[in-house]
Every structure is written in structure tokens, then in C-alpha cells.
């Protein structure tokens, strides 16, 4: 049997072979360039669409919440509109207390390091229960170590619930858009039995093309760049066999709850 090497150690060689097969050199520019002239109609239209969510009226946001609820119904997503963060926190802890863990004898939840998730104060609310709360490791200066990532991955795979926020939620398709960052890994939304997402009403957008415009034209570096991993989630995990029998939770969470804070 030959010696198996770490594939990440040969990344440079691997990419070099791909460039060679495509007839490209190391210095070939492969990134798409954006036309940024002030009189560029494409740029003007894109910027208007990307900024649309910043100027919506309360009436328009209310209509988006209703649109989200209608789109979520056939997908099995549970949408709850809350007036305050405290209302959402109470409902989330009620769900955590009433559900039975699948992958561990102990009931636990994992949560993002995120301002909205922080405001839920889940550790304090569940401190007198038998539910363990694990927060993702976070530092602005450095990434988590390999051991810290492995530990959080194991906890997420055994957790009853994963609590996240999102960058945006597309009301027309009930789709959460989540960008992976420090303290906000994909495993928290993809591995536990239940995924709970908490968002502000101002994070609702109407359709996918609006999300595409934001990602293309936003000046926020956390939303752009090839190193950003974007996850789109439209409902609980589901699959179907050859007889089209639908099964939920085959490759991820069996339930998805989205709490929309209407007052912000």
C-alpha cells in the first residue's frame, strides 16, 4: 500500500495541475472584473437592488414577513414573528426543554458567537436545566486551533439544537443565507437535530436576485470574496427514495425554526 499524504499539503501542486490542464499560467488573472464606471447602467441597477433592503418601510417589511410565512409552510419551516429578543429567547428555550435528543444521552445546544445570539442569554436561561450550552470559540485576531474546531464539530454532531443567525433571509423562497466566519461555522446549522435561526426583520429580502446583487455589489468584505463560504438553507433536510417517499433529517436537521424580531 502506498503512503497516503495530507491532501492539503499538496494544494499548490494540485492547483498548478488544474491551471496547466486549462492552459493557464500562474499569473493568469481568473477573477471576474466588475465595471465600476459611474455611467455604467449595470452597476447602477445592481447598486439600487443591493441597497433596497436598507430603505424598506415598516409596511413593506410586514408584507415580507407574511410572504416568508406563506413560502415556509409547504417546506416545513416554522416561522415565528416576535416583538422583542426576549420573546424569541423564551420560545427557543421552551423548544429546547421539550425536545428529546437523538444522538446523545445528554441534551445540549451549540450556538454561534453573534450579537443576536448573544442577546438571547441562553446559558443563563438554561442554567437550572439539564441542557448544556456550548458557544463557538471566537477571537477577532486569530482562528480557532484544529483541536478547537474538532471539539466544536463533535459537539455539533451530538447536539439537539444549533442556534445561529443569518446574513439575510429570502422571503420569497424562505431561504436563509449564512456566511461562515470566525465563531459562526457551518456545522452549527447543519449537524444538530434542530436548527434555530434568529434574524432581524430588516434582514428580510424579497428574492434571490436581490441576494445576488448584495453579494456582488456590497462593500462589506465579509459578504464578498472567493474565500467566503455561503450556505443557503430552505427548510429541514429532506431526501426521497426511488418511490419518491420523502424523508426528513436524512442529511441534516429534521426541524428548522426561524424567529423574526419584528421590532428591529
PDB file of N, CA, C and O in Angstrom, residues 236-242 244-254:
ATOM      1  N   UNK A 236     -35.925  22.066   6.517  1.00  0.00           N
ATOM      2  CA  UNK A 236     -35.195  20.939   7.098  1.00  0.00           C
ATOM      3  C   UNK A 236     -34.578  20.071   6.016  1.00  0.00           C
ATOM      4  O   UNK A 236     -34.996  20.109   4.857  1.00  0.00           O
ATOM      5  N   UNK A 237     -33.605  19.278   6.402  1.00  0.00           N
ATOM      6  CA  UNK A 237     -33.001  18.333   5.469  1.00  0.00           C
ATOM      7  C   UNK A 237     -34.056  17.329   5.010  1.00  0.00           C
ATOM      8  O   UNK A 237     -34.877  16.865   5.793  1.00  0.00           O
ATOM      9  N   UNK A 238     -34.041  17.009   3.721  1.00  0.00           N
ATOM     10  CA  UNK A 238     -35.006  16.034   3.203  1.00  0.00           C
ATOM     11  C   UNK A 238     -34.451  15.361   1.957  1.00  0.00           C
ATOM     12  O   UNK A 238     -33.644  15.923   1.221  1.00  0.00           O
ATOM     13  N   UNK A 239     -34.889  14.163   1.751  1.00  0.00           N
ATOM     14  CA  UNK A 239     -34.498  13.408   0.558  1.00  0.00           C
ATOM     15  C   UNK A 239     -35.634  12.445   0.227  1.00  0.00           C
ATOM     16  O   UNK A 239     -36.545  12.237   1.029  1.00  0.00           O
ATOM     17  N   UNK A 240     -35.569  11.862  -0.963  1.00  0.00           N
ATOM     18  CA  UNK A 240     -36.616  10.919  -1.379  1.00  0.00           C
ATOM     19  C   UNK A 240     -35.967   9.718  -2.048  1.00  0.00           C
ATOM     20  O   UNK A 240     -34.974   9.849  -2.760  1.00  0.00           O
ATOM     21  N   UNK A 241     -36.540   8.533  -1.815  1.00  0.00           N
ATOM     22  CA  UNK A 241     -36.020   7.330  -2.461  1.00  0.00           C
ATOM     23  C   UNK A 241     -36.606   7.207  -3.863  1.00  0.00           C
ATOM     24  O   UNK A 241     -37.260   8.115  -4.365  1.00  0.00           O
ATOM     25  N   UNK A 242     -36.380   6.074  -4.498  1.00  0.00           N
ATOM     26  CA  UNK A 242     -36.811   5.887  -5.875  1.00  0.00           C
ATOM     27  C   UNK A 242     -38.332   5.926  -6.018  1.00  0.00           C
ATOM     28  O   UNK A 242     -38.868   6.210  -7.091  1.00  0.00           O
ATOM     29  N   UNK A 244     -40.105   8.062  -4.398  1.00  0.00           N
ATOM     30  CA  UNK A 244     -40.457   9.450  -4.051  1.00  0.00           C
ATOM     31  C   UNK A 244     -41.065   9.571  -2.653  1.00  0.00           C
ATOM     32  O   UNK A 244     -41.896  10.435  -2.388  1.00  0.00           O
ATOM     33  N   UNK A 245     -40.648   8.683  -1.753  1.00  0.00           N
ATOM     34  CA  UNK A 245     -41.083   8.781  -0.356  1.00  0.00           C
ATOM     35  C   UNK A 245     -40.175   9.770   0.361  1.00  0.00           C
ATOM     36  O   UNK A 245     -38.981   9.548   0.484  1.00  0.00           O
ATOM     37  N   UNK A 246     -40.761  10.884   0.815  1.00  0.00           N
ATOM     38  CA  UNK A 246     -39.975  11.947   1.412  1.00  0.00           C
ATOM     39  C   UNK A 246     -39.552  11.585   2.836  1.00  0.00           C
ATOM     40  O   UNK A 246     -40.363  11.123   3.645  1.00  0.00           O
ATOM     41  N   UNK A 247     -38.265  11.787   3.113  1.00  0.00           N
ATOM     42  CA  UNK A 247     -37.709  11.535   4.449  1.00  0.00           C
ATOM     43  C   UNK A 247     -37.028  12.813   4.932  1.00  0.00           C
ATOM     44  O   UNK A 247     -36.200  13.389   4.218  1.00  0.00           O
ATOM     45  N   UNK A 248     -37.377  13.251   6.119  1.00  0.00           N
ATOM     46  CA  UNK A 248     -36.784  14.460   6.680  1.00  0.00           C
ATOM     47  C   UNK A 248     -35.630  14.107   7.618  1.00  0.00           C
ATOM     48  O   UNK A 248     -35.679  13.100   8.329  1.00  0.00           O
ATOM     49  N   UNK A 249     -34.604  14.939   7.588  1.00  0.00           N
ATOM     50  CA  UNK A 249     -33.484  14.769   8.508  1.00  0.00           C
ATOM     51  C   UNK A 249     -32.476  13.729   8.091  1.00  0.00           C
ATOM     52  O   UNK A 249     -31.679  13.283   8.902  1.00  0.00           O
ATOM     53  N   UNK A 250     -32.470  13.329   6.828  1.00  0.00           N
ATOM     54  CA  UNK A 250     -31.546  12.284   6.384  1.00  0.00           C
ATOM     55  C   UNK A 250     -30.107  12.783   6.362  1.00  0.00           C
ATOM     56  O   UNK A 250     -29.176  12.033   6.627  1.00  0.00           O
ATOM     57  N   UNK A 251     -29.912  14.036   6.023  1.00  0.00           N
ATOM     58  CA  UNK A 251     -28.561  14.573   5.881  1.00  0.00           C
ATOM     59  C   UNK A 251     -28.364  15.859   6.669  1.00  0.00           C
ATOM     60  O   UNK A 251     -27.480  16.654   6.366  1.00  0.00           O
ATOM     61  N   UNK A 252     -29.171  16.090   7.674  1.00  0.00           N
ATOM     62  CA  UNK A 252     -29.061  17.325   8.445  1.00  0.00           C
ATOM     63  C   UNK A 252     -30.241  17.473   9.389  1.00  0.00           C
ATOM     64  O   UNK A 252     -30.923  16.488   9.696  1.00  0.00           O
ATOM     65  N   UNK A 253     -30.502  18.699   9.843  1.00  0.00           N
ATOM     66  CA  UNK A 253     -31.575  18.912  10.827  1.00  0.00           C
ATOM     67  C   UNK A 253     -32.941  18.435  10.353  1.00  0.00           C
ATOM     68  O   UNK A 253     -33.294  18.587   9.185  1.00  0.00           O
ATOM     69  N   UNK A 254     -33.696  17.881  11.293  1.00  0.00           N
ATOM     70  CA  UNK A 254     -35.050  17.427  10.985  1.00  0.00           C
ATOM     71  C   UNK A 254     -36.063  18.561  11.087  1.00  0.00           C
ATOM     72  O   UNK A 254     -37.165  18.475  10.539  1.00  0.00           O
TER      73      UNK A 254
END
